[in-house]
Amino acid sequence: MLAGCSGAGDSGDIPPPPPGREVDCAIGAGAALSPVCSLEQAGNDVIIHHPDGGFRRLARDPATGTLTPRDGADPLVSEGGGEGAVAFAIGADRYSIPLRLLAPAPK
């Protein structure tokens, strides 16, 4: 007998994203940016949750605000961003996050 786990329920439904702020992302090559990802912050970690249940975990340097991937082998590639936002890609996935959402929580 074989058993396995998946992020989706037995019916194949995709679970709702965890609570967090909505951010623009494009998951996979050729996808358009749309506000379907959610952003969670835990200390200096930033977690971007994808609508399919996947996620990216990033470390945020408190001194510079620089983001660095914690998971996987793909590097973060800056794509500039508009005024007041940071845009970047990791592998085939792209993200655009307002800078105000990446500000450290007040102490």
PDB file of C-alpha atoms in Angstrom:
ATOM      1  CA  MET A   1       0.000   0.000   0.000  1.00  0.00           C
ATOM      2  CA  LEU A   2       1.222   3.481  -0.876  1.00  0.00           C
ATOM      3  CA  ALA A   3       0.303   6.636   0.978  1.00  0.00           C
ATOM      4  CA  GLY A   4       1.107  10.269   0.343  1.00  0.00           C
ATOM      5  CA  CYS A   5       0.322  13.816   1.285  1.00  0.00           C
ATOM      6  CA  SER A   6      -0.525  16.829  -0.786  1.00  0.00           C
ATOM      7  CA  GLY A   7      -1.350  20.457  -0.096  1.00  0.00           C
ATOM      8  CA  ALA A   8      -4.852  19.974  -1.485  1.00  0.00           C
ATOM      9  CA  GLY A   9      -7.738  18.058   0.022  1.00  0.00           C
ATOM     10  CA  ASP A  10      -8.961  14.737  -1.351  1.00  0.00           C
ATOM     11  CA  SER A  11     -11.309  16.537  -3.725  1.00  0.00           C
ATOM     12  CA  GLY A  12      -8.376  18.351  -5.354  1.00  0.00           C
ATOM     13  CA  ASP A  13      -9.557  21.709  -4.007  1.00  0.00           C
ATOM     14  CA  ILE A  14      -6.878  24.282  -3.367  1.00  0.00           C
ATOM     15  CA  PRO A  15      -6.876  25.456   0.262  1.00  0.00           C
ATOM     16  CA  PRO A  16      -7.494  29.142   0.946  1.00  0.00           C
ATOM     17  CA  PRO A  17      -4.351  31.222   1.446  1.00  0.00           C
ATOM     18  CA  PRO A  18      -3.214  31.906   4.997  1.00  0.00           C
ATOM     19  CA  PRO A  19      -4.123  35.286   6.451  1.00  0.00           C
ATOM     20  CA  GLY A  20      -1.899  38.083   5.243  1.00  0.00           C
ATOM     21  CA  ARG A  21      -1.719  41.105   3.001  1.00  0.00           C
ATOM     22  CA  GLU A  22      -2.605  40.600  -0.669  1.00  0.00           C
ATOM     23  CA  VAL A  23       0.332  41.146  -3.061  1.00  0.00           C
ATOM     24  CA  ASP A  24       0.871  40.872  -6.807  1.00  0.00           C
ATOM     25  CA  CYS A  25       2.551  37.766  -8.135  1.00  0.00           C
ATOM     26  CA  ALA A  26       2.879  35.809 -11.378  1.00  0.00           C
ATOM     27  CA  ILE A  27       3.451  32.126 -10.693  1.00  0.00           C
ATOM     28  CA  GLY A  28       5.093  30.280 -13.576  1.00  0.00           C
ATOM     29  CA  ALA A  29       6.517  31.331 -16.927  1.00  0.00           C
ATOM     30  CA  GLY A  30       4.238  33.586 -18.948  1.00  0.00           C
ATOM     31  CA  ALA A  31       1.827  34.360 -16.089  1.00  0.00           C
ATOM     32  CA  ALA A  32       0.630  37.938 -15.636  1.00  0.00           C
ATOM     33  CA  LEU A  33       1.002  39.780 -12.332  1.00  0.00           C
ATOM     34  CA  SER A  34      -2.219  39.726 -10.330  1.00  0.00           C
ATOM     35  CA  PRO A  35      -3.105  40.177  -6.628  1.00  0.00           C
ATOM     36  CA  VAL A  36      -3.430  36.466  -5.795  1.00  0.00           C
ATOM     37  CA  CYS A  37      -0.564  35.909  -3.336  1.00  0.00           C
ATOM     38  CA  SER A  38      -0.527  36.773   0.358  1.00  0.00           C
ATOM     39  CA  LEU A  39       2.330  38.166   2.420  1.00  0.00           C
ATOM     40  CA  GLU A  40       3.095  37.033   5.959  1.00  0.00           C
ATOM     41  CA  GLN A  41       5.874  38.354   8.197  1.00  0.00           C
ATOM     42  CA  ALA A  42       7.416  36.444  11.080  1.00  0.00           C
ATOM     43  CA  GLY A  43      10.274  38.366  12.650  1.00  0.00           C
ATOM     44  CA  ASN A  44      12.805  38.993   9.877  1.00  0.00           C
ATOM     45  CA  ASP A  45      11.241  36.318   7.659  1.00  0.00           C
ATOM     46  CA  VAL A  46       8.866  37.215   4.853  1.00  0.00           C
ATOM     47  CA  ILE A  47       6.674  34.407   3.519  1.00  0.00           C
ATOM     48  CA  ILE A  48       4.836  34.818   0.226  1.00  0.00           C
ATOM     49  CA  HIS A  49       2.012  32.293  -0.093  1.00  0.00           C
ATOM     50  CA  HIS A  50       0.955  31.233  -3.605  1.00  0.00           C
ATOM     51  CA  PRO A  51      -2.680  30.503  -4.487  1.00  0.00           C
ATOM     52  CA  ASP A  52      -1.808  26.835  -5.182  1.00  0.00           C
ATOM     53  CA  GLY A  53      -0.514  26.296  -1.628  1.00  0.00           C
ATOM     54  CA  GLY A  54       3.172  26.799  -2.484  1.00  0.00           C
ATOM     55  CA  PHE A  55       5.231  29.533  -0.855  1.00  0.00           C
ATOM     56  CA  ARG A  56       8.542  31.397  -0.867  1.00  0.00           C
ATOM     57  CA  ARG A  57      10.349  32.130   2.392  1.00  0.00           C
ATOM     58  CA  LEU A  58      12.691  35.118   2.343  1.00  0.00           C
ATOM     59  CA  ALA A  59      15.031  36.597   4.941  1.00  0.00           C
ATOM     60  CA  ARG A  60      14.798  40.379   5.347  1.00  0.00           C
ATOM     61  CA  ASP A  61      17.973  42.102   6.513  1.00  0.00           C
ATOM     62  CA  PRO A  62      16.772  44.518   9.230  1.00  0.00           C
ATOM     63  CA  ALA A  63      19.581  47.004   8.518  1.00  0.00           C
ATOM     64  CA  THR A  64      19.198  47.251   4.733  1.00  0.00           C
ATOM     65  CA  GLY A  65      15.785  45.746   3.948  1.00  0.00           C
ATOM     66  CA  THR A  66      17.436  43.394   1.451  1.00  0.00           C
ATOM     67  CA  LEU A  67      15.489  40.200   0.737  1.00  0.00           C
ATOM     68  CA  THR A  68      17.267  36.854   0.300  1.00  0.00           C
ATOM     69  CA  PRO A  69      15.581  33.507  -0.461  1.00  0.00           C
ATOM     70  CA  ARG A  70      15.728  30.998   2.404  1.00  0.00           C
ATOM     71  CA  ASP A  71      14.285  28.105   0.413  1.00  0.00           C
ATOM     72  CA  GLY A  72      15.430  26.513  -2.821  1.00  0.00           C
ATOM     73  CA  ALA A  73      18.391  27.049  -5.070  1.00  0.00           C
ATOM     74  CA  ASP A  74      16.991  29.857  -7.249  1.00  0.00           C
ATOM     75  CA  PRO A  75      18.416  33.327  -6.540  1.00  0.00           C
ATOM     76  CA  LEU A  76      16.322  36.469  -6.184  1.00  0.00           C
ATOM     77  CA  VAL A  77      16.693  38.687  -9.264  1.00  0.00           C
ATOM     78  CA  SER A  78      15.680  42.328  -8.853  1.00  0.00           C
ATOM     79  CA  GLU A  79      13.344  43.700 -11.524  1.00  0.00           C
ATOM     80  CA  GLY A  80      13.379  47.268 -10.242  1.00  0.00           C
ATOM     81  CA  GLY A  81       9.782  48.011  -9.379  1.00  0.00           C
ATOM     82  CA  GLY A  82       7.561  51.013  -9.581  1.00  0.00           C
ATOM     83  CA  GLU A  83       7.547  53.887  -7.175  1.00  0.00           C
ATOM     84  CA  GLY A  84       6.962  52.575  -3.680  1.00  0.00           C
ATOM     85  CA  ALA A  85       7.273  48.902  -4.623  1.00  0.00           C
ATOM     86  CA  VAL A  86       9.939  46.253  -4.981  1.00  0.00           C
ATOM     87  CA  ALA A  87       9.722  43.853  -7.931  1.00  0.00           C
ATOM     88  CA  PHE A  88      11.738  40.652  -8.214  1.00  0.00           C
ATOM     89  CA  ALA A  89      11.784  37.162  -9.663  1.00  0.00           C
ATOM     90  CA  ILE A  90      12.753  33.826  -8.163  1.00  0.00           C
ATOM     91  CA  GLY A  91      12.958  31.174 -10.859  1.00  0.00           C
ATOM     92  CA  ALA A  92       9.906  31.554 -13.137  1.00  0.00           C
ATOM     93  CA  ASP A  93       7.863  33.310 -10.415  1.00  0.00           C
ATOM     94  CA  ARG A  94       7.611  37.117 -10.239  1.00  0.00           C
ATOM     95  CA  TYR A  95       6.487  39.360  -7.382  1.00  0.00           C
ATOM     96  CA  SER A  96       5.691  43.044  -6.809  1.00  0.00           C
ATOM     97  CA  ILE A  97       5.353  44.111  -3.183  1.00  0.00           C
ATOM     98  CA  PRO A  98       4.642  47.604  -1.832  1.00  0.00           C
ATOM     99  CA  LEU A  99       7.570  48.745   0.310  1.00  0.00           C
ATOM    100  CA  ARG A 100       5.196  49.738   3.132  1.00  0.00           C
ATOM    101  CA  LEU A 101       4.300  46.044   3.561  1.00  0.00           C
ATOM    102  CA  LEU A 102       7.969  45.135   4.025  1.00  0.00           C
ATOM    103  CA  ALA A 103       8.616  47.700   6.758  1.00  0.00           C
ATOM    104  CA  PRO A 104       9.579  46.112  10.074  1.00  0.00           C
ATOM    105  CA  ALA A 105       6.820  45.893  12.645  1.00  0.00           C
ATOM    106  CA  PRO A 106       6.965  48.627  15.299  1.00  0.00           C
ATOM    107  CA  LYS A 107       8.460  47.542  18.610  1.00  0.00           C
TER     108      LYS A 107
END
